[in-house]
Short mmCIF file of C-alpha atoms and ligand atoms in Angstrom, two decimals:
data_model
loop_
_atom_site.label_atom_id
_atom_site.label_comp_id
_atom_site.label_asym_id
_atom_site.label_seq_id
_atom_site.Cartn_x
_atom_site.Cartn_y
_atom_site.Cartn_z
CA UNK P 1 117.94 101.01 160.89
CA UNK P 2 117.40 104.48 161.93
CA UNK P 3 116.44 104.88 165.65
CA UNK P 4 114.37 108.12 166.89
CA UNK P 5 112.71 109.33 170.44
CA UNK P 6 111.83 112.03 172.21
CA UNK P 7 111.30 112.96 175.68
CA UNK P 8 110.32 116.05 177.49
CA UNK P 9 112.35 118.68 179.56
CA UNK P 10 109.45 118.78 182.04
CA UNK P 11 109.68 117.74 185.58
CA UNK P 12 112.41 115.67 186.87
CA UNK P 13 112.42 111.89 185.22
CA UNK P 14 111.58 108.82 186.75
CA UNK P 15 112.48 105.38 186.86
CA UNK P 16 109.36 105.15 184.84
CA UNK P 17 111.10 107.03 182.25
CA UNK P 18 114.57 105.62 182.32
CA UNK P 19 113.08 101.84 182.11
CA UNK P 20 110.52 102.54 179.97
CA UNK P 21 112.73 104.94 177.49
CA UNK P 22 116.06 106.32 178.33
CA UNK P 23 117.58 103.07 178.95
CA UNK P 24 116.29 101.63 175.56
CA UNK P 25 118.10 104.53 174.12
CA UNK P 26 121.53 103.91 174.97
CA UNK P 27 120.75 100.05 173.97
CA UNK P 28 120.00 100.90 170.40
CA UNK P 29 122.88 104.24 169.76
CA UNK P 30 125.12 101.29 168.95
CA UNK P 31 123.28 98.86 167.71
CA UNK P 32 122.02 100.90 164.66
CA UNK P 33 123.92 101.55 161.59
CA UNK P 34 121.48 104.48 160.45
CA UNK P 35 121.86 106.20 163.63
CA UNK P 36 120.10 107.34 166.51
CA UNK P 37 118.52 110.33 167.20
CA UNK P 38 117.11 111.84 170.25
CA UNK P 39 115.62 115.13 170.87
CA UNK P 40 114.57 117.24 173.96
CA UNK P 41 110.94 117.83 172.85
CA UNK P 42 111.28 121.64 174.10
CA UNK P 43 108.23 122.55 171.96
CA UNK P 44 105.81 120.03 173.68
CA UNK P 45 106.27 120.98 176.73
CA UNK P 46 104.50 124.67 175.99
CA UNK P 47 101.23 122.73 175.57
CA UNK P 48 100.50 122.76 179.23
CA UNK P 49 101.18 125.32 181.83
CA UNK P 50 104.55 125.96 182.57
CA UNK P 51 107.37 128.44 183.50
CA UNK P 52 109.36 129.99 180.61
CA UNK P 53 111.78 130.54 183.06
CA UNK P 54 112.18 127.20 184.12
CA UNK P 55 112.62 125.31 180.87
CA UNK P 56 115.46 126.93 180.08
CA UNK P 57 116.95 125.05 182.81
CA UNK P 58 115.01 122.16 182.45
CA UNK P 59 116.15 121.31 179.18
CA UNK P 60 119.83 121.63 180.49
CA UNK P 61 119.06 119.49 183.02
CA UNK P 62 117.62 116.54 180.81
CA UNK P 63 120.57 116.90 178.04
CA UNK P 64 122.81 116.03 181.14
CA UNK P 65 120.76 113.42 182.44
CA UNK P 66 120.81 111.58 179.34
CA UNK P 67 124.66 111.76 179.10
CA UNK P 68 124.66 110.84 182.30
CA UNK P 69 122.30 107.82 181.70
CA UNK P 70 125.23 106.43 178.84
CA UNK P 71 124.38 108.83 175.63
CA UNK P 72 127.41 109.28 173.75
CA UNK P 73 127.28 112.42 171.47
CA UNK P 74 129.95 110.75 169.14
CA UNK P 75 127.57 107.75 169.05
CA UNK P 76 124.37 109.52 168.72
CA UNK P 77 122.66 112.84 167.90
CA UNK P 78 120.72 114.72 170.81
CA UNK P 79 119.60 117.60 170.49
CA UNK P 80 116.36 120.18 171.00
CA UNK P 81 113.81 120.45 168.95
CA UNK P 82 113.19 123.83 168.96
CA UNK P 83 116.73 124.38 167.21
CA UNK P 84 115.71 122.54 164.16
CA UNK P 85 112.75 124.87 162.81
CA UNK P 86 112.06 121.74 160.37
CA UNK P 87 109.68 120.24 163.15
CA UNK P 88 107.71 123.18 163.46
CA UNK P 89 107.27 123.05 159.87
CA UNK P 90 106.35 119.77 159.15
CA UNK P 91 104.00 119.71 162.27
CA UNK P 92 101.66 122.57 160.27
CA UNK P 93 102.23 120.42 156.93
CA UNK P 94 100.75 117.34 158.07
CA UNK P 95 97.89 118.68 160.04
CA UNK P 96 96.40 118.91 156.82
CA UNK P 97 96.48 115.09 156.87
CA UNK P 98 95.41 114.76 160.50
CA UNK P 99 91.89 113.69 160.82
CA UNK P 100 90.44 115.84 163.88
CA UNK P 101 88.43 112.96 164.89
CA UNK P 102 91.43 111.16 165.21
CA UNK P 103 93.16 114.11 167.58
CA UNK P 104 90.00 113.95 169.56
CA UNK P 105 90.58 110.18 171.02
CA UNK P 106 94.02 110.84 171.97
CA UNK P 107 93.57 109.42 175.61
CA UNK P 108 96.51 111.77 177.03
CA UNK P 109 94.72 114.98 175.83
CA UNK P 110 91.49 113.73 176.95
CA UNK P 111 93.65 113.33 180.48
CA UNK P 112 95.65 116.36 180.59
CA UNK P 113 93.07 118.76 179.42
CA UNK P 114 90.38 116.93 181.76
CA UNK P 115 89.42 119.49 184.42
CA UNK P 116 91.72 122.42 183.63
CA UNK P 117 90.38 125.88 183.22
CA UNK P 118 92.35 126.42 179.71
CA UNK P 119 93.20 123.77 177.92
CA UNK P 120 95.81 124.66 174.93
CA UNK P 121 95.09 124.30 171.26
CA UNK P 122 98.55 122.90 171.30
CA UNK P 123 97.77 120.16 173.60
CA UNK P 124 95.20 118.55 170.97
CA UNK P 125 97.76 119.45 167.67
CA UNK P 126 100.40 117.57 170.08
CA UNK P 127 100.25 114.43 168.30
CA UNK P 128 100.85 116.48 165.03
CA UNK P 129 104.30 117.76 166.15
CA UNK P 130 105.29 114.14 167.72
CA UNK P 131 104.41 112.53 164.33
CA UNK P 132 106.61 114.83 162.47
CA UNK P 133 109.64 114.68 164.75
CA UNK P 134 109.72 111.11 163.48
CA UNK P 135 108.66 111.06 159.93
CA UNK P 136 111.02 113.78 159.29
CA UNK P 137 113.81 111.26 160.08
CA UNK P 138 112.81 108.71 157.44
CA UNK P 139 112.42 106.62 161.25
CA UNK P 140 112.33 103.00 161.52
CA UNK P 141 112.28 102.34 165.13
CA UNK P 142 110.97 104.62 167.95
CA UNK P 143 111.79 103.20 171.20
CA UNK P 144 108.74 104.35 173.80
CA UNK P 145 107.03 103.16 176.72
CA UNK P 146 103.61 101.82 176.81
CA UNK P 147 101.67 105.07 177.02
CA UNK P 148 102.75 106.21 173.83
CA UNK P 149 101.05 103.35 171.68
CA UNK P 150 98.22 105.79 170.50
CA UNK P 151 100.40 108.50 169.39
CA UNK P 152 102.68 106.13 167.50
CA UNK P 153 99.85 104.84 165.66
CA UNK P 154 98.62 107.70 165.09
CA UNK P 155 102.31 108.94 163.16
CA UNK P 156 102.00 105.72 161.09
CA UNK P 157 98.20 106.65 159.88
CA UNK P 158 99.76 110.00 159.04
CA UNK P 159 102.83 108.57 157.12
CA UNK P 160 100.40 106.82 155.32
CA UNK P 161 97.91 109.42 154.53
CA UNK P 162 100.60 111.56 152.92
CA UNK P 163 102.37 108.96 150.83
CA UNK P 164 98.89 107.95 149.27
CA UNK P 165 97.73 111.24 148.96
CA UNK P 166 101.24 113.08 147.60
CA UNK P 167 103.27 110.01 146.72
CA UNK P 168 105.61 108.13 149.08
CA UNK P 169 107.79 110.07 150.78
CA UNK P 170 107.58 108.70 154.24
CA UNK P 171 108.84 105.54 155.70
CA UNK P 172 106.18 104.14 157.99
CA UNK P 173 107.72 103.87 161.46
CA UNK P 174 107.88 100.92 163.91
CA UNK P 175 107.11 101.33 167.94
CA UNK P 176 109.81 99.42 169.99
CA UNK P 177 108.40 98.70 173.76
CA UNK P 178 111.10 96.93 176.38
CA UNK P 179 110.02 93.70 177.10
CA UNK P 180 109.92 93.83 180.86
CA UNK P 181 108.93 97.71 182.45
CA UNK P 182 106.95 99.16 179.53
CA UNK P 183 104.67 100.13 181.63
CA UNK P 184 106.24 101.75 185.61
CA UNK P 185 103.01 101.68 188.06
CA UNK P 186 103.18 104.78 190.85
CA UNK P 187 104.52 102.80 194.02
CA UNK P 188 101.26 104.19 196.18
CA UNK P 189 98.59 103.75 193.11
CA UNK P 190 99.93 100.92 191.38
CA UNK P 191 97.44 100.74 189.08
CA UNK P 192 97.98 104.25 187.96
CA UNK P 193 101.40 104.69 185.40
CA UNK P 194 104.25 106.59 187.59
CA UNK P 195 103.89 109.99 186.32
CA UNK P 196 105.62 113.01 187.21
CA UNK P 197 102.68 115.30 186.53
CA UNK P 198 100.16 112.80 187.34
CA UNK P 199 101.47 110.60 190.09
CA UNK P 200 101.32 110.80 193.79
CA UNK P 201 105.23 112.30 194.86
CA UNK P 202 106.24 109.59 197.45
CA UNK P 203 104.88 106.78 194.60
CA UNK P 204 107.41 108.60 192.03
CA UNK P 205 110.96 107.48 192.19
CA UNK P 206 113.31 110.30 190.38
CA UNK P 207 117.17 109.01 188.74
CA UNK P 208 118.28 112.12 190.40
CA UNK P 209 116.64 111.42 194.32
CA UNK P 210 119.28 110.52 196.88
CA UNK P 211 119.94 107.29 198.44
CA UNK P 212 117.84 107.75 201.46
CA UNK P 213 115.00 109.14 199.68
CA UNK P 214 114.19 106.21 197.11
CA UNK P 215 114.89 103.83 200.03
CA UNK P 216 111.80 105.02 201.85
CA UNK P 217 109.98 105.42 198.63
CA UNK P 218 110.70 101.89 198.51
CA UNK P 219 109.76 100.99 201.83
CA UNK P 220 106.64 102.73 201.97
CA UNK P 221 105.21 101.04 198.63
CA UNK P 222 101.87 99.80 198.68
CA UNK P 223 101.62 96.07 198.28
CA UNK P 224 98.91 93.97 198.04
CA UNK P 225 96.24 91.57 200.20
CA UNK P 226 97.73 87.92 200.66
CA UNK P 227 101.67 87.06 200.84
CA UNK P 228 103.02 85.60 197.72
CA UNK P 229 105.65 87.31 195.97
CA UNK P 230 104.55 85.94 192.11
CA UNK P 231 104.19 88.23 189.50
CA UNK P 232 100.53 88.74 188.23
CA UNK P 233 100.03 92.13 187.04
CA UNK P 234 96.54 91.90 186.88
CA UNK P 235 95.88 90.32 190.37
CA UNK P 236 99.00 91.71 192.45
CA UNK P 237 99.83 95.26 190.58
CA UNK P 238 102.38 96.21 193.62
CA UNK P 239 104.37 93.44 194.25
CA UNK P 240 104.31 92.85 190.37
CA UNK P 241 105.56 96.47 189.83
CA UNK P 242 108.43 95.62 192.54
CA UNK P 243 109.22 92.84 190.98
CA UNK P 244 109.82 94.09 187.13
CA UNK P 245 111.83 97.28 188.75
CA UNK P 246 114.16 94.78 190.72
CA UNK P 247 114.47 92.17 187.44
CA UNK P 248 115.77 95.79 185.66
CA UNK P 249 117.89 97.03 188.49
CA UNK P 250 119.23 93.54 188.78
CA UNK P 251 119.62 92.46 185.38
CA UNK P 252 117.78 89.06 186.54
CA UNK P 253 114.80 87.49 184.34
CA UNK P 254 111.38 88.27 186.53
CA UNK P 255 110.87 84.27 186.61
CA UNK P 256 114.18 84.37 188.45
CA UNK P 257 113.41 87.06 191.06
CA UNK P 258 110.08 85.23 191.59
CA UNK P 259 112.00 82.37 192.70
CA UNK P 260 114.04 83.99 194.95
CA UNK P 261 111.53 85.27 196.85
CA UNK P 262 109.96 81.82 197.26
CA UNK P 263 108.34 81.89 200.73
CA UNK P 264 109.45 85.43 202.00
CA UNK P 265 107.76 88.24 203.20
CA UNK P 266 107.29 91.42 201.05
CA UNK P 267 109.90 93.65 203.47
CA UNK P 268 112.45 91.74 202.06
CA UNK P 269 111.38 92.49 198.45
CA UNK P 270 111.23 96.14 199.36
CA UNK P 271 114.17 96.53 200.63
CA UNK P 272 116.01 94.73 198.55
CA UNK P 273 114.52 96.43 195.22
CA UNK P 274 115.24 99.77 197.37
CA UNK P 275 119.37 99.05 197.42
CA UNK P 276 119.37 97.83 194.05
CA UNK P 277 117.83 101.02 192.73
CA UNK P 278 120.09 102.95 195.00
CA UNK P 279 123.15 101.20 193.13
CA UNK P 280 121.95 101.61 189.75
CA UNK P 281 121.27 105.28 189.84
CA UNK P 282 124.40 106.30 191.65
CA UNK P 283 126.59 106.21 189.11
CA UNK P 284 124.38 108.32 187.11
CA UNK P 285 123.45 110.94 189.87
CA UNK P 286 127.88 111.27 190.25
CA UNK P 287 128.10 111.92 186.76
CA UNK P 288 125.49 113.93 186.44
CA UNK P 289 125.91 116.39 189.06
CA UNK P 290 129.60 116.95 186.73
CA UNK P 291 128.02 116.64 183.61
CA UNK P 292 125.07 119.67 184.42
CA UNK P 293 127.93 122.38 185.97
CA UNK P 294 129.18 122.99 182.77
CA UNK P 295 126.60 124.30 181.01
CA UNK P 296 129.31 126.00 177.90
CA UNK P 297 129.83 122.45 177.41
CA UNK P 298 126.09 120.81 176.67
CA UNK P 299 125.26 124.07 174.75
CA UNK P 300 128.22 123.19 172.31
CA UNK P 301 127.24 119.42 172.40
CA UNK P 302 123.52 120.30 171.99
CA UNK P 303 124.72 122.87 169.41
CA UNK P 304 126.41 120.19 167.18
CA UNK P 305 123.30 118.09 167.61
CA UNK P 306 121.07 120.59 166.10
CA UNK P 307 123.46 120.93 163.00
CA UNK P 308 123.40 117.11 162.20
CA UNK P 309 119.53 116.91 162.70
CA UNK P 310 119.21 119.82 160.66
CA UNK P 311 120.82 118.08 157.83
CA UNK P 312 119.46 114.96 158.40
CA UNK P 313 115.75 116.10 158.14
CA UNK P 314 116.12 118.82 155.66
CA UNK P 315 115.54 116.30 152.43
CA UNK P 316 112.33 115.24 153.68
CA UNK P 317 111.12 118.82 154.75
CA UNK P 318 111.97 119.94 151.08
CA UNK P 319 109.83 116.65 149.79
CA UNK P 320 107.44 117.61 151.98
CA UNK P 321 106.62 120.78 150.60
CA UNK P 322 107.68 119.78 147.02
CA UNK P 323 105.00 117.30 146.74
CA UNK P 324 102.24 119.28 148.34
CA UNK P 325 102.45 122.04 145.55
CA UNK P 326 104.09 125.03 146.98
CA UNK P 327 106.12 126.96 144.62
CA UNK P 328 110.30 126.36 144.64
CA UNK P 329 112.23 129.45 146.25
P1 ATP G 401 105.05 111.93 182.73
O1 ATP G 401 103.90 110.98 182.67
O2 ATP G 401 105.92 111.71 183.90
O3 ATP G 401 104.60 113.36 182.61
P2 ATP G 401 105.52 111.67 180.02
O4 ATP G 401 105.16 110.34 179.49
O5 ATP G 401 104.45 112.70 179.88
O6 ATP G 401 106.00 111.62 181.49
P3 ATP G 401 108.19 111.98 178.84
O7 ATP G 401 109.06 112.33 179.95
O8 ATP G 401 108.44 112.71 177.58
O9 ATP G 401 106.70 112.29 179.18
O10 ATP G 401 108.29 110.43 178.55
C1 ATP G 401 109.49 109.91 178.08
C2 ATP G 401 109.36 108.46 177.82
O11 ATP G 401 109.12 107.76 179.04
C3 ATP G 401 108.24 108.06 176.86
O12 ATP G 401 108.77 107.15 175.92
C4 ATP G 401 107.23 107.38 177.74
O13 ATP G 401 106.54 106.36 177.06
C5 ATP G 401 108.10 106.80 178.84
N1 ATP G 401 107.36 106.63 180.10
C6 ATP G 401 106.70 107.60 180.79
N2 ATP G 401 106.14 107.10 181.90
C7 ATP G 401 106.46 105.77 181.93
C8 ATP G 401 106.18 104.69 182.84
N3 ATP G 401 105.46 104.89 183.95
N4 ATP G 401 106.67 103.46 182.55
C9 ATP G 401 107.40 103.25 181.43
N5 ATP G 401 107.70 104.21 180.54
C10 ATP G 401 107.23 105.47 180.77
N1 LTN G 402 104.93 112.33 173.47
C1 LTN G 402 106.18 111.75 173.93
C2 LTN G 402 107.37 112.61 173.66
C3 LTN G 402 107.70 112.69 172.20
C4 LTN G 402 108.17 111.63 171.37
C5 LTN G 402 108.35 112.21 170.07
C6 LTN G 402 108.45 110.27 171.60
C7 LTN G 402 107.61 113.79 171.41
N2 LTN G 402 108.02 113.52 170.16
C8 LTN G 402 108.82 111.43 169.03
C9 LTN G 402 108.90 109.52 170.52
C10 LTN G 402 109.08 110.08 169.25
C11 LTN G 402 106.08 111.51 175.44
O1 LTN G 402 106.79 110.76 175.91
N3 LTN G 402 105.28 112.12 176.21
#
């Protein structure tokens, strides 16, 4: 099986992201004969306002996150997209099998374009790009949080669009979704996803916040009317939130947790979720803060990324245009 994600260098990640995502990742590097691939999506993050300044540093900052988070780059391939020109490529290749109607109920453009003065033509194409970071990697698995169930469906429509309209050529990939924390709720809106660009601050727990700071984020979560600590996402969306994050940090089944907390009170369960989030990110903020001061160092590992990618995806790229009728070089 050949494993591929992506995540973007923008803003600093969340718990959100490292349950929902970064921690699936370093499950499946080793579990996957055809390898695993994971790229900085450098390119997607131009499709809303940003700082070109700043994601220079940004995407630093995520390539030693996620070797801080347990990426091996003997065990796995990360790299940025933008070094493998193949994506950029590909993404203009299969617009032409992109329905625009299709673009046009993408619920995260409809949300990150809603109320904004310019809205890029890049943020509607993004599902174009996304589909062909995967494709081009002959994918079968693309671990993902919840959120991303549209786009993913929308890559496997356009996998399947080309290979009936120019012969098969792609394999049509599969969404993977972790079975408990798919979806992160924002501690202070908890029926809103935690979000970096859309959440409240004190309701968005970062890897990379110090001990202190996620204890009070912790602390200060909103809860909900009554005082049974059961989980029932649809009824309770606080305590149920509190309760996923601590079966994660804990490594304890939620049915478990929910017994433990038989009969007490939710400070308890705040607290206690609080230190066990301190404990599992410290590890990772310590390596981390290594990891990111030499920057020489994730160049040349992001460097040796790009060439494998490169190789990887080239086949399909050439099929790609082979089939659609452009003349050899
Ligand atoms: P944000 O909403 O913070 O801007 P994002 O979803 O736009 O983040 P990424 O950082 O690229 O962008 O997301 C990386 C991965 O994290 C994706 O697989 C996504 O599904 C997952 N993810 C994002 N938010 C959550 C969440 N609240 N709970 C679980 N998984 C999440
Ligand atoms: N849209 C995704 C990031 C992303 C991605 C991908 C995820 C870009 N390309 C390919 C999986 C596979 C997001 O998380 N916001």
């Amino acid at each position: 099986m050949r494993v591929f994600s992506g995540i973007q260098p923008t803003g600093a990640k969340h718990i959100g992201n490292y349950i929902g995502a970064m921690r699936q990742y370093v499950a499946t590097q080793d579990a996957n004969e055809g390898g695993a691939y994971f790229c900085i999506v450098d390119l997607h993050s131009i499709t809303v306002e940003y700082d070109p300044r700043d994601l220079h540093d940004r995407s630093l900052d995520l390539a030693a996150l996620l070797f801080a988070v347990g990426l091996d780059a003997d065990r796995c391939v990360l790299f940025c997209q933008s070094h493998v020109a193949a994506h950029s490529e590909a993404a203009w290749l299969l617009s032409a099998v992109t329905g625009f109607g299709q673009l046009g109920r993408m619920t995260q453009f409809k949300e990150k374009g809603e109320g904004k003065e310019f809205v890029s033509a890049g943020l509607f194409t993004y599902p174009v790009l996304m589909a062909g970071d995967i494709l081009l990697y002959q994918t079968d698995i693309v671990p993902i949080g919840d959120d991303q169930r549209q786009h993913l469906e929308l890559a496997r429509d356009v996998a399947e669009r080309f290979n009936s309209r120019y012969g098969e050529t792609f394999k049509v990939p599969r969404a993977v979704y972790p079975e408990v924390g798919a979806r992160i709720m924002d501690l202070q809106e908890p029926t809103k996803k935690m979000s970096t660009t859309n959440g409240t601050p004190q309701g968005t727990v970062l890897v990379l916040d110090d001990p202190d700071t996620i204890r009070k984020k912790f602390k200060t979560a909103v809860t909900d009317s009554g005082r049974e600590i059961r989980f029932v996402p649809e009824e309770k969306p606080g305590v149920s939130n509190l309760i996923e994050i601590l079966s994660v940090a804990s490594g304890r089944p939620i049915a478990e947790v929910e017994e433990d907390y038989d009969g007490r009170g939710y400070g308890d369960l705040k607290t206690d979720v609080g230190e066990a989030v301190v404990e599992l990110f410290r590890p990772v903020r310590e390596r981390y803060a290594e990891l990111r001061s030499d920057e020489d160092e994730l160049r040349r590992l992001l460097r040796i990324g790009a060439e494998k990618a490169q190789t990887t995806s080239a086949p399909t790229l050439h099929h790609m245009y082979e089939r659609m009728g452009f003349v050899a070089r």
